[in-house]
Short mmCIF file of C-alpha atoms in Angstrom, two decimals:
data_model
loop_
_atom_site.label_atom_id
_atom_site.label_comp_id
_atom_site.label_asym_id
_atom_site.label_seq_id
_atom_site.Cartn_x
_atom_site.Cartn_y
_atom_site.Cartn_z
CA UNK F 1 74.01 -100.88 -20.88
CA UNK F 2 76.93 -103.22 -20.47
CA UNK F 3 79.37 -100.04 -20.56
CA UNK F 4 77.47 -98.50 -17.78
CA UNK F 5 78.05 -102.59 -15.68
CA UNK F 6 81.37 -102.17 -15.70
CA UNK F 7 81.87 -98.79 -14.77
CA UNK F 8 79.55 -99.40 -11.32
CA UNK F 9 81.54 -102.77 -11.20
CA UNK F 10 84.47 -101.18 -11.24
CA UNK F 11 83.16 -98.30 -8.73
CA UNK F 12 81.81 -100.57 -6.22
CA UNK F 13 85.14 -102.78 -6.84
CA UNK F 14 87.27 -100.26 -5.61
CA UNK F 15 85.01 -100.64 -2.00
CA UNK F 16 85.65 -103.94 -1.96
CA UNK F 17 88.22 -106.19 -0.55
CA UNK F 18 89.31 -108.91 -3.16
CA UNK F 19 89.51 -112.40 -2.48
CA UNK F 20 92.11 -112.23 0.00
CA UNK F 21 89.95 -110.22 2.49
CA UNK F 22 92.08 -109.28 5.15
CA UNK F 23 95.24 -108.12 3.09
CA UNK F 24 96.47 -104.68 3.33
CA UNK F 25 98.18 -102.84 0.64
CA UNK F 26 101.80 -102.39 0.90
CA UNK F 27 102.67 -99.68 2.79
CA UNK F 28 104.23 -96.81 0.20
CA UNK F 29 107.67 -96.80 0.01
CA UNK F 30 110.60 -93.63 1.66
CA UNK F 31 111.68 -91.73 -0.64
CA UNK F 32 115.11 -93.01 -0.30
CA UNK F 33 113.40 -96.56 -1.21
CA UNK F 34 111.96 -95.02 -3.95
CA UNK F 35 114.95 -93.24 -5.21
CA UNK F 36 116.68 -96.54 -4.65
CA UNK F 37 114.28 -98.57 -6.63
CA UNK F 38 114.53 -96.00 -9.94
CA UNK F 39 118.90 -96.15 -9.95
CA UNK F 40 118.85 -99.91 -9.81
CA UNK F 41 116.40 -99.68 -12.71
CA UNK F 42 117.95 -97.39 -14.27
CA UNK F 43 121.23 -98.78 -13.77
CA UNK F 44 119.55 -101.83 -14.77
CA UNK F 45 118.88 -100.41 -18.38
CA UNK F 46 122.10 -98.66 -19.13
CA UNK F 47 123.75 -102.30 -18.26
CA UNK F 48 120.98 -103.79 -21.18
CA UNK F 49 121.34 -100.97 -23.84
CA UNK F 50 125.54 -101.73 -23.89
CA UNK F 51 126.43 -103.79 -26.92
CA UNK F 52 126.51 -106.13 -26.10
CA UNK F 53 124.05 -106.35 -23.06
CA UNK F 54 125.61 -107.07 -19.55
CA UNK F 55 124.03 -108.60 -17.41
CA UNK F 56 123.43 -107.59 -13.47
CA UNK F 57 125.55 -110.94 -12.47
CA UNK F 58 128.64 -109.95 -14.99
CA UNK F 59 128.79 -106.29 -14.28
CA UNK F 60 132.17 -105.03 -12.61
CA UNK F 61 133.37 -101.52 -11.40
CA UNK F 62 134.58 -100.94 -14.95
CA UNK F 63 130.73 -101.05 -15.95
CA UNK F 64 129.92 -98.86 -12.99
CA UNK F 65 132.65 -95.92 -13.67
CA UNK F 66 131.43 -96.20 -17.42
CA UNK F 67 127.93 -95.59 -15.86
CA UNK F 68 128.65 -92.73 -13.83
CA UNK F 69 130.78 -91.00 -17.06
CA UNK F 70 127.34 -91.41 -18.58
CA UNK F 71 125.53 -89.65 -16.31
CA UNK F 72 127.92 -86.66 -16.31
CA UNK F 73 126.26 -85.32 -19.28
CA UNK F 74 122.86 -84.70 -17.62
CA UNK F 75 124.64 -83.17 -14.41
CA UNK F 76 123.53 -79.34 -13.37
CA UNK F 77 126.69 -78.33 -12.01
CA UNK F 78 128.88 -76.10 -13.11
CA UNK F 79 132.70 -77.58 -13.34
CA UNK F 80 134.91 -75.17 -14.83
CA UNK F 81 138.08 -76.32 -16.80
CA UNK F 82 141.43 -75.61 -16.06
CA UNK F 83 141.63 -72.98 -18.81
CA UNK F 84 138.57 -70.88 -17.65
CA UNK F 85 139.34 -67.70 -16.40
CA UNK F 86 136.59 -69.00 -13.64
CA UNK F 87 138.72 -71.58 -12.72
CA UNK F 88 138.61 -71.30 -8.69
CA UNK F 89 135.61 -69.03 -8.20
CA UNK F 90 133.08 -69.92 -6.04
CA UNK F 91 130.59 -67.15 -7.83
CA UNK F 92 131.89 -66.29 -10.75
CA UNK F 93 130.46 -62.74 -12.20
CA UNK F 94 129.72 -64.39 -15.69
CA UNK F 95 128.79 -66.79 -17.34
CA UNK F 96 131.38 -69.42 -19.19
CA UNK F 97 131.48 -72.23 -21.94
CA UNK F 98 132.48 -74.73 -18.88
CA UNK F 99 130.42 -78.30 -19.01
CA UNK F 100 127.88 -78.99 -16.72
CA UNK F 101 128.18 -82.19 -14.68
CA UNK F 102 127.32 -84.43 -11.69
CA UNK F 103 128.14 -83.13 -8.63
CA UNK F 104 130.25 -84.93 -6.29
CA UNK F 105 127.96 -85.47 -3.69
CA UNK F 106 125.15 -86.67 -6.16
CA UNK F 107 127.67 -89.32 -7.08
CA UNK F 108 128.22 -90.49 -3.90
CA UNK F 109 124.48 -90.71 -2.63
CA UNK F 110 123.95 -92.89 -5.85
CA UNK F 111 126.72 -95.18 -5.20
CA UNK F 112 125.72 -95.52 -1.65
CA UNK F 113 121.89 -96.37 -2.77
CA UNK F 114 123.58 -98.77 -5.81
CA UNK F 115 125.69 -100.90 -3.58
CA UNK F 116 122.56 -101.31 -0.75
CA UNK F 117 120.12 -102.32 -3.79
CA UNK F 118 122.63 -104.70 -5.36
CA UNK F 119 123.17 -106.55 -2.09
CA UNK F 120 119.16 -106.95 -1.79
CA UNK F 121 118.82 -108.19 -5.11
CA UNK F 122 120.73 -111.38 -4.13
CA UNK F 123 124.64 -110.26 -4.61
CA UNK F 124 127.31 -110.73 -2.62
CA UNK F 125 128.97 -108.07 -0.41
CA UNK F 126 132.38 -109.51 -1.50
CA UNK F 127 131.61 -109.18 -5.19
CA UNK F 128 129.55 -105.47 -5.14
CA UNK F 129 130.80 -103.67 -7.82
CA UNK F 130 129.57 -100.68 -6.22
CA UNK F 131 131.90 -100.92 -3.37
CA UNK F 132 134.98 -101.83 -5.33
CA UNK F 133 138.17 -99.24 -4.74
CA UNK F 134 138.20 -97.98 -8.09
CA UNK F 135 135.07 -96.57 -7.30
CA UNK F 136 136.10 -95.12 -4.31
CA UNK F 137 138.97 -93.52 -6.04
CA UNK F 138 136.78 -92.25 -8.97
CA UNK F 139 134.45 -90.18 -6.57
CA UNK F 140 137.70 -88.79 -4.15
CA UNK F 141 138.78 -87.82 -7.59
CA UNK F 142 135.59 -85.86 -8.87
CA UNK F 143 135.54 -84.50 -5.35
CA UNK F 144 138.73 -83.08 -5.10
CA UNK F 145 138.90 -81.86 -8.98
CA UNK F 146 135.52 -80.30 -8.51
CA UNK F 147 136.35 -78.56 -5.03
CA UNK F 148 139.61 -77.02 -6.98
CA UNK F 149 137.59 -76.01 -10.32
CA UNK F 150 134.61 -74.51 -8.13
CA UNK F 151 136.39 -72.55 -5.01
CA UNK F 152 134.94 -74.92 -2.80
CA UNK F 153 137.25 -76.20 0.03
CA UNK F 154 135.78 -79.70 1.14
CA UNK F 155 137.52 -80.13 4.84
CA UNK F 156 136.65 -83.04 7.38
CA UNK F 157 134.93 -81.78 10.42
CA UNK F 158 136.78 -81.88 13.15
CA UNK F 159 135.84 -83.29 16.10
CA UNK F 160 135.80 -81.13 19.52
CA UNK F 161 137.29 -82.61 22.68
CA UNK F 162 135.24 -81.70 25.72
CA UNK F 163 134.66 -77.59 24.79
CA UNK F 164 131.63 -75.71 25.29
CA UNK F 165 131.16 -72.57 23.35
CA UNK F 166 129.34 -69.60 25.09
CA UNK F 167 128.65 -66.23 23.39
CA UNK F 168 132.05 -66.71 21.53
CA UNK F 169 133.76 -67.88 25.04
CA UNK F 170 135.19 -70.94 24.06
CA UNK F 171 135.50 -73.29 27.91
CA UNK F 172 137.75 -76.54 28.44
CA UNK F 173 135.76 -78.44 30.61
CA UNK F 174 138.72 -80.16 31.26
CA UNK F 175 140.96 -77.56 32.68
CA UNK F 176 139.61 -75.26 35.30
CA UNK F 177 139.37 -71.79 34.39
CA UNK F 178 139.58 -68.33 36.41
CA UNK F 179 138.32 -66.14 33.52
CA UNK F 180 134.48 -64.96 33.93
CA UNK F 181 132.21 -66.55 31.56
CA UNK F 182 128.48 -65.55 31.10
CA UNK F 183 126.09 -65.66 33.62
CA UNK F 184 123.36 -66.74 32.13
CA UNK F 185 120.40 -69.42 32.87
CA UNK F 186 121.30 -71.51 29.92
CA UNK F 187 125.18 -71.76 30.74
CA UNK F 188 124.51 -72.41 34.44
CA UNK F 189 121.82 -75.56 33.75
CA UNK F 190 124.46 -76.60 30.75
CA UNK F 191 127.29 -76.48 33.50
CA UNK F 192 125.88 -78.14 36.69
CA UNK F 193 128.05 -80.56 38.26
CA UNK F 194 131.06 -79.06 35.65
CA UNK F 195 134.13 -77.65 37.90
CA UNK F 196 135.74 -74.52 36.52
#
């Protein structure tokens, strides 16, 4: 009888509001909150299991490059070694003995979520591990060994200066042109007011 109490307790409970009344539960986290909130735990625990332990407050870049070593080993992409005869293929045909790893770009997202989450858990911009140099290094490094081991070119975008691109007609709007460009609706209402 008591059993069967508690279960309509705990049914009619769940209708009810406690005794704050008027409070509304937290409104679920982004993903990127989320996210956020598992790597600074998880960061968190790596820092306790070191032997020593480190604490959050003594932990320096060194810590955080050890860290990100660590994680290499449950990484998903394929980084082939100097010696593979892969080396430099985007697609290669086969498969090879090459280690899997981090990605670059993985890396960086974590760092990036990292260095917010240690600033909102009370440290100092000035003293955030995360954003340290040798940090910065370490993931231009990975980048540009990873780009070279995978085929992958990783450029900067470059910025255009004032060009509009129609039907592979590339236009200055700076410089006034006598070549024909298309006539269409969308180039005319994208050109009003633009002297050619």
């Amino acid at each position: 009888m008591s059993s069967d109490m508690n279960n309509k307790s705990c049914a009619e409970g769940s209708s009810r509001s406690g005794a704050g009344g008027d409070q509304q539960p937290p409104a679920p986290l982004s993903r990127y909150e989320s996210q956020k909130r598992r790597d600074w735990n998880t960061f968190g625990q790596y820092l306790k299991n070191q032997r020593p332990p480190v604490l959050i407050s003594q932990c320096n870049c060194n810590h955080v490059l050890e860290f990100l070593r660590y994680l290499d080993q449950f990484g998903k992409t394929k980084v082939h070694l100097n010696g593979c005869v892969f080396f430099g293929q985007p697609d290669p045909p086969a498969p090879c003995t090459c280690p899997l790893s981090q990605a670059w770009g993985s890396l960086d997202a974590l760092i990036g979520r990292l260095r917010a989450a240690y600033e909102e858990n009370g440290g100092s911009p000035e003293n955030n591990p995360f954003g340290n140099g040798a940090i910065r290094i370490y993931l231009r490094e990975v980048k540009e060994s990873q780009a070279k081991a995978r085929g992958i070119p990783y450029k900067k975008k470059k910025k255009r200066k004032n060009q509009l691109k129609v039907n592979d007609e590339v236009v200055k709007s700076a410089k006034p042109s006598t070549r024909r460009v298309n006539d269409s609706p969308i180039f005319t209402i994208l050109c009003v007011g633009t002297s050619f």
